mmCIF file with all atom_site columns, C-alpha atoms in Angstrom:
data_model
loop_
_atom_site.group_PDB
_atom_site.id
_atom_site.type_symbol
_atom_site.label_atom_id
_atom_site.label_alt_id
_atom_site.label_comp_id
_atom_site.label_asym_id
_atom_site.label_entity_id
_atom_site.label_seq_id
_atom_site.pdbx_PDB_ins_code
_atom_site.Cartn_x
_atom_site.Cartn_y
_atom_site.Cartn_z
_atom_site.occupancy
_atom_site.B_iso_or_equiv
_atom_site.pdbx_formal_charge
_atom_site.auth_seq_id
_atom_site.auth_comp_id
_atom_site.auth_asym_id
_atom_site.auth_atom_id
_atom_site.pdbx_PDB_model_num
ATOM 1   C CA . ARG A 1 1   ? 19.903  -15.828 6.659  1.00 58.00 ? 4   ARG A CA 1
ATOM 2   C CA . ASP A 1 2   ? 16.358  -14.470 6.629  1.00 69.00 ? 5   ASP A CA 1
ATOM 3   C CA . THR A 1 3   ? 16.571  -10.875 5.490  1.00 72.00 ? 6   THR A CA 1
ATOM 4   C CA . THR A 1 4   ? 12.887  -10.266 6.263  1.00 81.00 ? 7   THR A CA 1
ATOM 5   C CA . SER A 1 5   ? 13.074  -11.075 9.984  1.00 83.00 ? 8   SER A CA 1
ATOM 6   C CA . LEU A 1 6   ? 14.132  -7.533  10.906 1.00 87.00 ? 9   LEU A CA 1
ATOM 7   C CA . LEU A 1 7   ? 11.282  -6.128  8.822  1.00 91.00 ? 10  LEU A CA 1
ATOM 8   C CA . TYR A 1 8   ? 8.876   -8.523  10.565 1.00 90.00 ? 11  TYR A CA 1
ATOM 9   C CA . GLY A 1 9   ? 10.113  -7.249  13.942 1.00 91.00 ? 12  GLY A CA 1
ATOM 10  C CA . GLN A 1 10  ? 9.501   -3.655  12.857 1.00 94.00 ? 13  GLN A CA 1
ATOM 11  C CA . LEU A 1 11  ? 6.036   -4.632  11.653 1.00 95.00 ? 14  LEU A CA 1
ATOM 12  C CA . MET A 1 12  ? 5.137   -6.242  14.976 1.00 94.00 ? 15  MET A CA 1
ATOM 13  C CA . VAL A 1 13  ? 6.294   -3.162  16.906 1.00 96.00 ? 16  VAL A CA 1
ATOM 14  C CA . GLU A 1 14  ? 4.099   -0.946  14.709 1.00 97.00 ? 17  GLU A CA 1
ATOM 15  C CA . ILE A 1 15  ? 1.075   -3.235  15.094 1.00 97.00 ? 18  ILE A CA 1
ATOM 16  C CA . ILE A 1 16  ? 1.575   -3.241  18.869 1.00 97.00 ? 19  ILE A CA 1
ATOM 17  C CA . ARG A 1 17  ? 1.652   0.568   18.798 1.00 97.00 ? 20  ARG A CA 1
ATOM 18  C CA . LEU A 1 18  ? -1.598  0.614   16.794 1.00 97.00 ? 21  LEU A CA 1
ATOM 19  C CA . SER A 1 19  ? -3.358  -1.959  19.008 1.00 97.00 ? 22  SER A CA 1
ATOM 20  C CA . PRO A 1 20  ? -4.511  -0.718  22.434 1.00 97.00 ? 23  PRO A CA 1
ATOM 21  C CA . ASN A 1 21  ? -5.242  -4.259  23.633 1.00 96.00 ? 24  ASN A CA 1
ATOM 22  C CA . ARG A 1 22  ? -4.368  -7.824  22.692 1.00 94.00 ? 25  ARG A CA 1
ATOM 23  C CA . CYS A 1 23  ? -7.744  -8.487  21.039 1.00 94.00 ? 26  CYS A CA 1
ATOM 24  C CA . GLU A 1 24  ? -7.142  -5.568  18.684 1.00 96.00 ? 27  GLU A CA 1
ATOM 25  C CA . LEU A 1 25  ? -3.677  -6.927  17.907 1.00 95.00 ? 28  LEU A CA 1
ATOM 26  C CA . LEU A 1 26  ? -5.085  -10.331 16.932 1.00 94.00 ? 29  LEU A CA 1
ATOM 27  C CA . ARG A 1 27  ? -7.838  -8.598  14.984 1.00 96.00 ? 30  ARG A CA 1
ATOM 28  C CA . ALA A 1 28  ? -5.229  -6.614  13.008 1.00 97.00 ? 31  ALA A CA 1
ATOM 29  C CA . ILE A 1 29  ? -3.307  -9.797  12.170 1.00 94.00 ? 32  ILE A CA 1
ATOM 30  C CA . PHE A 1 30  ? -6.021  -12.462 11.855 1.00 92.00 ? 33  PHE A CA 1
ATOM 31  C CA . GLY A 1 31  ? -8.861  -10.228 10.632 1.00 94.00 ? 34  GLY A CA 1
ATOM 32  C CA . ARG A 1 32  ? -11.125 -11.504 13.402 1.00 93.00 ? 35  ARG A CA 1
ATOM 33  C CA . CYS A 1 33  ? -11.779 -10.032 16.834 1.00 93.00 ? 36  CYS A CA 1
ATOM 34  C CA . PRO A 1 34  ? -11.290 -12.695 19.533 1.00 93.00 ? 37  PRO A CA 1
ATOM 35  C CA . ARG A 1 35  ? -13.588 -10.841 21.952 1.00 93.00 ? 38  ARG A CA 1
ATOM 36  C CA . ALA A 1 36  ? -16.457 -10.631 19.433 1.00 94.00 ? 39  ALA A CA 1
ATOM 37  C CA . TRP A 1 37  ? -15.913 -14.259 18.387 1.00 94.00 ? 40  TRP A CA 1
ATOM 38  C CA . GLN A 1 38  ? -15.934 -15.392 22.028 1.00 93.00 ? 41  GLN A CA 1
ATOM 39  C CA . GLN A 1 39  ? -19.202 -13.537 22.647 1.00 95.00 ? 42  GLN A CA 1
ATOM 40  C CA . SER A 1 40  ? -20.910 -14.951 19.548 1.00 94.00 ? 43  SER A CA 1
ATOM 41  C CA . SER A 1 41  ? -19.617 -18.510 19.960 1.00 94.00 ? 44  SER A CA 1
ATOM 42  C CA . GLY A 1 42  ? -19.853 -18.724 23.738 1.00 95.00 ? 45  GLY A CA 1
ATOM 43  C CA . SER A 1 43  ? -16.332 -20.225 23.816 1.00 93.00 ? 46  SER A CA 1
ATOM 44  C CA . GLU A 1 44  ? -12.977 -18.881 24.936 1.00 91.00 ? 47  GLU A CA 1
ATOM 45  C CA . LEU A 1 45  ? -10.308 -18.730 22.236 1.00 90.00 ? 48  LEU A CA 1
ATOM 46  C CA . SER A 1 46  ? -8.000  -21.652 22.997 1.00 86.00 ? 49  SER A CA 1
ATOM 47  C CA . ALA A 1 47  ? -6.088  -24.440 21.310 1.00 81.00 ? 50  ALA A CA 1
ATOM 48  C CA . GLU A 1 48  ? -9.307  -26.472 21.256 1.00 84.00 ? 51  GLU A CA 1
ATOM 49  C CA . THR A 1 49  ? -11.432 -23.714 19.650 1.00 86.00 ? 52  THR A CA 1
ATOM 50  C CA . MET A 1 50  ? -8.958  -21.910 17.394 1.00 84.00 ? 53  MET A CA 1
ATOM 51  C CA . PHE A 1 51  ? -9.998  -23.783 14.242 1.00 83.00 ? 54  PHE A CA 1
ATOM 52  C CA . ASP A 1 52  ? -13.556 -22.479 14.686 1.00 88.00 ? 55  ASP A CA 1
ATOM 53  C CA . TYR A 1 53  ? -12.140 -18.980 15.237 1.00 89.00 ? 56  TYR A CA 1
ATOM 54  C CA . LEU A 1 54  ? -9.996  -19.242 12.091 1.00 86.00 ? 57  LEU A CA 1
ATOM 55  C CA . GLN A 1 55  ? -12.960 -20.384 10.029 1.00 86.00 ? 58  GLN A CA 1
ATOM 56  C CA . SER A 1 56  ? -15.141 -17.464 11.149 1.00 90.00 ? 59  SER A CA 1
ATOM 57  C CA . GLU A 1 57  ? -15.731 -14.491 8.862  1.00 91.00 ? 60  GLU A CA 1
ATOM 58  C CA . THR A 1 58  ? -12.888 -12.013 8.441  1.00 92.00 ? 61  THR A CA 1
ATOM 59  C CA . ASP A 1 59  ? -13.209 -8.249  8.675  1.00 94.00 ? 62  ASP A CA 1
ATOM 60  C CA . ALA A 1 60  ? -11.483 -7.009  5.509  1.00 94.00 ? 63  ALA A CA 1
ATOM 61  C CA . GLU A 1 61  ? -11.991 -3.375  6.543  1.00 96.00 ? 64  GLU A CA 1
ATOM 62  C CA . VAL A 1 62  ? -9.878  -3.850  9.687  1.00 96.00 ? 65  VAL A CA 1
ATOM 63  C CA . ILE A 1 63  ? -7.069  -5.296  7.568  1.00 96.00 ? 66  ILE A CA 1
ATOM 64  C CA . ARG A 1 64  ? -7.345  -2.415  5.059  1.00 97.00 ? 67  ARG A CA 1
ATOM 65  C CA . SER A 1 65  ? -7.343  0.247   7.772  1.00 97.00 ? 68  SER A CA 1
ATOM 66  C CA . THR A 1 66  ? -4.430  -1.362  9.631  1.00 98.00 ? 69  THR A CA 1
ATOM 67  C CA . ARG A 1 67  ? -2.457  -1.597  6.388  1.00 98.00 ? 70  ARG A CA 1
ATOM 68  C CA . SER A 1 68  ? -3.052  2.069   5.585  1.00 98.00 ? 71  SER A CA 1
ATOM 69  C CA . ALA A 1 69  ? -1.946  3.095   9.106  1.00 98.00 ? 72  ALA A CA 1
ATOM 70  C CA . LEU A 1 70  ? 1.416   1.342   8.674  1.00 98.00 ? 73  LEU A CA 1
ATOM 71  C CA . PRO A 1 71  ? 4.513   2.978   7.189  1.00 97.00 ? 74  PRO A CA 1
ATOM 72  C CA . LYS A 1 72  ? 4.702   2.181   3.462  1.00 97.00 ? 75  LYS A CA 1
ATOM 73  C CA . LYS A 1 73  ? 7.886   0.131   3.837  1.00 96.00 ? 76  LYS A CA 1
ATOM 74  C CA . LEU A 1 74  ? 6.023   -2.356  6.100  1.00 96.00 ? 77  LEU A CA 1
ATOM 75  C CA . ARG A 1 75  ? 2.899   -2.874  3.989  1.00 97.00 ? 78  ARG A CA 1
ATOM 76  C CA . LYS A 1 76  ? 4.220   -5.686  1.798  1.00 95.00 ? 79  LYS A CA 1
ATOM 77  C CA . CYS A 1 77  ? 5.390   -7.573  4.907  1.00 93.00 ? 80  CYS A CA 1
ATOM 78  C CA . TYR A 1 78  ? 1.953   -6.980  6.479  1.00 96.00 ? 81  TYR A CA 1
ATOM 79  C CA . ASP A 1 79  ? 0.292   -8.393  3.356  1.00 94.00 ? 82  ASP A CA 1
ATOM 80  C CA . THR A 1 80  ? 2.397   -11.553 3.673  1.00 90.00 ? 83  THR A CA 1
ATOM 81  C CA . VAL A 1 81  ? 1.700   -11.914 7.401  1.00 90.00 ? 84  VAL A CA 1
ATOM 82  C CA . THR A 1 82  ? -2.043  -11.376 7.051  1.00 92.00 ? 85  THR A CA 1
ATOM 83  C CA . PHE A 1 83  ? -2.193  -13.811 4.127  1.00 87.00 ? 86  PHE A CA 1
ATOM 84  C CA . ALA A 1 84  ? -0.628  -16.492 6.313  1.00 85.00 ? 87  ALA A CA 1
ATOM 85  C CA . ALA A 1 85  ? -2.803  -15.589 9.302  1.00 87.00 ? 88  ALA A CA 1
ATOM 86  C CA . VAL A 1 86  ? -6.140  -15.010 7.594  1.00 86.00 ? 89  VAL A CA 1
ATOM 87  C CA . ARG A 1 87  ? -6.036  -17.455 4.703  1.00 78.00 ? 90  ARG A CA 1
ATOM 88  C CA . GLY A 1 88  ? -3.047  -19.689 5.363  1.00 72.00 ? 91  GLY A CA 1
ATOM 89  C CA . ALA A 1 89  ? -0.408  -20.717 2.863  1.00 62.00 ? 92  ALA A CA 1
ATOM 90  C CA . ASP A 1 90  ? 0.361   -23.841 0.868  1.00 58.00 ? 93  ASP A CA 1
ATOM 91  C CA . PRO A 1 91  ? -3.170  -25.231 0.368  1.00 61.00 ? 94  PRO A CA 1
ATOM 92  C CA . ASP A 1 92  ? -3.222  -28.986 0.770  1.00 61.00 ? 95  ASP A CA 1
ATOM 93  C CA . GLY A 1 93  ? -5.640  -31.217 -1.123 1.00 63.00 ? 96  GLY A CA 1
ATOM 94  C CA . THR A 1 94  ? -5.750  -33.696 1.764  1.00 64.00 ? 97  THR A CA 1
ATOM 95  C CA . CYS A 1 95  ? -6.699  -31.018 4.310  1.00 61.00 ? 98  CYS A CA 1
ATOM 96  C CA . HIS A 1 96  ? -9.746  -29.164 3.029  1.00 60.00 ? 99  HIS A CA 1
ATOM 97  C CA . ALA A 1 97  ? -10.384 -27.263 6.245  1.00 59.00 ? 100 ALA A CA 1
ATOM 98  C CA . LEU A 1 98  ? -7.076  -25.396 6.536  1.00 58.00 ? 101 LEU A CA 1
ATOM 99  C CA . PRO A 1 99  ? -3.725  -25.189 4.747  1.00 58.00 ? 102 PRO A CA 1
ATOM 100 C CA . ARG A 1 100 ? -0.704  -26.834 6.349  1.00 60.00 ? 103 ARG A CA 1
ATOM 101 C CA . ARG A 1 101 ? 1.321   -23.699 7.082  1.00 60.00 ? 104 ARG A CA 1
ATOM 102 C CA . ARG A 1 102 ? -0.083  -20.551 8.627  1.00 72.00 ? 105 ARG A CA 1
ATOM 103 C CA . LEU A 1 103 ? 0.163   -18.388 11.712 1.00 75.00 ? 106 LEU A CA 1
ATOM 104 C CA . TRP A 1 104 ? -1.777  -19.623 14.718 1.00 76.00 ? 107 TRP A CA 1
ATOM 105 C CA . PRO A 1 105 ? -3.457  -17.504 17.428 1.00 76.00 ? 108 PRO A CA 1
ATOM 106 C CA . CYS A 1 106 ? -2.826  -20.187 20.082 1.00 70.00 ? 109 CYS A CA 1
ATOM 107 C CA . TRP A 1 107 ? -1.833  -23.833 20.173 1.00 67.00 ? 110 TRP A CA 1
ATOM 108 C CA . GLY A 1 108 ? -1.322  -25.061 23.706 1.00 65.00 ? 111 GLY A CA 1
ATOM 109 C CA . MET A 1 109 ? 1.933   -25.369 25.550 1.00 60.00 ? 112 MET A CA 1
ATOM 110 C CA . GLY A 1 110 ? 3.732   -27.892 23.337 1.00 58.00 ? 113 GLY A CA 1
ATOM 111 C CA . ARG A 1 111 ? 4.439   -28.811 19.734 1.00 50.00 ? 114 ARG A CA 1
ATOM 112 C CA . ARG A 1 112 ? 1.964   -31.611 19.584 1.00 52.00 ? 115 ARG A CA 1
ATOM 113 C CA . CYS A 1 113 ? -0.050  -32.832 16.628 1.00 45.00 ? 116 CYS A CA 1
ATOM 114 C CA . ARG A 1 114 ? -3.722  -32.185 16.914 1.00 50.00 ? 117 ARG A CA 1
ATOM 115 C CA . PRO A 1 115 ? -5.526  -35.524 17.200 1.00 43.00 ? 118 PRO A CA 1
ATOM 116 C CA . PHE A 1 116 ? -8.012  -34.605 14.458 1.00 43.00 ? 119 PHE A CA 1
ATOM 117 C CA . GLU A 1 117 ? -5.424  -33.351 11.947 1.00 51.00 ? 120 GLU A CA 1
ATOM 118 C CA . GLU A 1 118 ? -2.149  -35.247 12.021 1.00 51.00 ? 121 GLU A CA 1
ATOM 119 C CA . GLY A 1 119 ? -0.132  -33.120 9.554  1.00 51.00 ? 122 GLY A CA 1
ATOM 120 C CA . ILE A 1 120 ? -0.616  -29.688 11.121 1.00 52.00 ? 123 ILE A CA 1
ATOM 121 C CA . LYS A 1 121 ? 2.102   -28.373 13.422 1.00 54.00 ? 124 LYS A CA 1
ATOM 122 C CA . GLY A 1 122 ? 2.144   -25.366 15.713 1.00 55.00 ? 125 GLY A CA 1
ATOM 123 C CA . GLY A 1 123 ? 3.249   -24.126 19.090 1.00 51.00 ? 126 GLY A CA 1
ATOM 124 C CA . ASP A 1 124 ? 6.575   -22.629 18.052 1.00 55.00 ? 127 ASP A CA 1
ATOM 125 C CA . ASN A 1 125 ? 7.497   -19.286 16.453 1.00 59.00 ? 128 ASN A CA 1
ATOM 126 C CA . GLU A 1 126 ? 4.433   -19.378 14.200 1.00 61.00 ? 129 GLU A CA 1
ATOM 127 C CA . THR A 1 127 ? 2.126   -19.260 17.245 1.00 72.00 ? 130 THR A CA 1
ATOM 128 C CA . PHE A 1 128 ? 1.058   -16.113 19.103 1.00 78.00 ? 131 PHE A CA 1
ATOM 129 C CA . HIS A 1 129 ? 0.044   -18.033 22.284 1.00 73.00 ? 132 HIS A CA 1
ATOM 130 C CA . PHE A 1 130 ? -2.969  -15.777 22.903 1.00 80.00 ? 133 PHE A CA 1
ATOM 131 C CA . GLY A 1 131 ? -4.271  -16.511 26.414 1.00 80.00 ? 134 GLY A CA 1
ATOM 132 C CA . GLU A 1 132 ? -1.503  -19.043 27.042 1.00 80.00 ? 135 GLU A CA 1
ATOM 133 C CA . THR A 1 133 ? 1.867   -17.513 27.851 1.00 80.00 ? 136 THR A CA 1
ATOM 134 C CA . GLY A 1 134 ? 4.176   -14.556 27.231 1.00 84.00 ? 137 GLY A CA 1
ATOM 135 C CA . TRP A 1 135 ? 3.112   -11.071 26.176 1.00 88.00 ? 138 TRP A CA 1
ATOM 136 C CA . LEU A 1 136 ? -0.312  -12.225 24.921 1.00 87.00 ? 139 LEU A CA 1
ATOM 137 C CA . ALA A 1 137 ? -1.167  -14.361 27.958 1.00 86.00 ? 140 ALA A CA 1
ATOM 138 C CA . ASP A 1 138 ? -3.345  -11.631 29.463 1.00 90.00 ? 141 ASP A CA 1
ATOM 139 C CA . GLU A 1 139 ? -4.042  -7.891  29.268 1.00 93.00 ? 142 GLU A CA 1
ATOM 140 C CA . VAL A 1 140 ? -1.542  -7.063  32.028 1.00 95.00 ? 143 VAL A CA 1
ATOM 141 C CA . SER A 1 141 ? 1.335   -8.697  30.126 1.00 93.00 ? 144 SER A CA 1
ATOM 142 C CA . TYR A 1 142 ? 0.309   -7.035  26.872 1.00 93.00 ? 145 TYR A CA 1
ATOM 143 C CA . SER A 1 143 ? -0.076  -3.616  28.524 1.00 96.00 ? 146 SER A CA 1
ATOM 144 C CA . LEU A 1 144 ? 3.412   -3.861  30.023 1.00 95.00 ? 147 LEU A CA 1
ATOM 145 C CA . LEU A 1 145 ? 4.964   -4.680  26.663 1.00 94.00 ? 148 LEU A CA 1
ATOM 146 C CA . ARG A 1 146 ? 2.925   -2.077  24.805 1.00 97.00 ? 149 ARG A CA 1
ATOM 147 C CA . GLY A 1 147 ? 3.876   0.554   27.374 1.00 96.00 ? 150 GLY A CA 1
ATOM 148 C CA . MET A 1 148 ? 7.562   -0.129  26.792 1.00 95.00 ? 151 MET A CA 1
ATOM 149 C CA . VAL A 1 149 ? 7.155   -0.107  22.992 1.00 94.00 ? 152 VAL A CA 1
ATOM 150 C CA . CYS A 1 150 ? 5.099   3.095   22.961 1.00 95.00 ? 153 CYS A CA 1
ATOM 151 C CA . GLU A 1 151 ? 7.141   5.015   25.525 1.00 95.00 ? 154 GLU A CA 1
ATOM 152 C CA . HIS A 1 152 ? 10.601  4.275   24.169 1.00 93.00 ? 155 HIS A CA 1
ATOM 153 C CA . GLU A 1 153 ? 12.358  4.514   20.861 1.00 92.00 ? 156 GLU A CA 1
ATOM 154 C CA . VAL A 1 154 ? 13.001  1.122   19.338 1.00 91.00 ? 157 VAL A CA 1
ATOM 155 C CA . SER A 1 155 ? 16.142  0.692   17.246 1.00 89.00 ? 158 SER A CA 1
ATOM 156 C CA . TYR A 1 156 ? 16.675  -2.078  14.712 1.00 84.00 ? 159 TYR A CA 1
ATOM 157 C CA . ARG A 1 157 ? 20.035  -3.528  13.739 1.00 82.00 ? 160 ARG A CA 1
ATOM 158 C CA . ASP A 1 158 ? 21.049  -6.412  11.569 1.00 78.00 ? 161 ASP A CA 1
ATOM 159 C CA . LEU A 1 159 ? 23.860  -8.305  13.307 1.00 78.00 ? 162 LEU A CA 1
ATOM 160 C CA . ASP A 1 160 ? 25.969  -11.099 11.893 1.00 78.00 ? 163 ASP A CA 1
ATOM 161 C CA . LEU A 1 161 ? 26.504  -13.390 14.877 1.00 80.00 ? 164 LEU A CA 1
ATOM 162 C CA . ASN A 1 162 ? 28.931  -15.511 12.844 1.00 82.00 ? 165 ASN A CA 1
ATOM 163 C CA . ALA A 1 163 ? 31.390  -12.651 12.327 1.00 77.00 ? 166 ALA A CA 1
#
């Protein structure tokens, strides 16, 4: 059982509350603003361009300010999440561009291997699917979710489904 999953859920709710739009949410997690990157690169953030986005410069001040705005009990979890999102985890000597495991801003609509990097996987729970599907597909979807999160109290419970 993953005892940190409930904490991660609480963290995501708080980041959604702090982020008025989906670009600000990705900026708080990945340390890079998708909108600014898209303007400077001339490309939309997508599965085909995300490696360029992830290799762009990070804004450490955004990460610091987001961290300080979070409740203290969520800051260690935020540090772990941003480490995986901004820098990756498990550096791999055979893949100098990016580590094998990290959070992804988008991936495409399947768990396929990228043709240029055979060992990297994505498209499942580690992927935010920005601009693809779900609550980060577009601003309307994000606004609906954020409205529910901000307007209602969210309760957290740890349930043992095997009991």
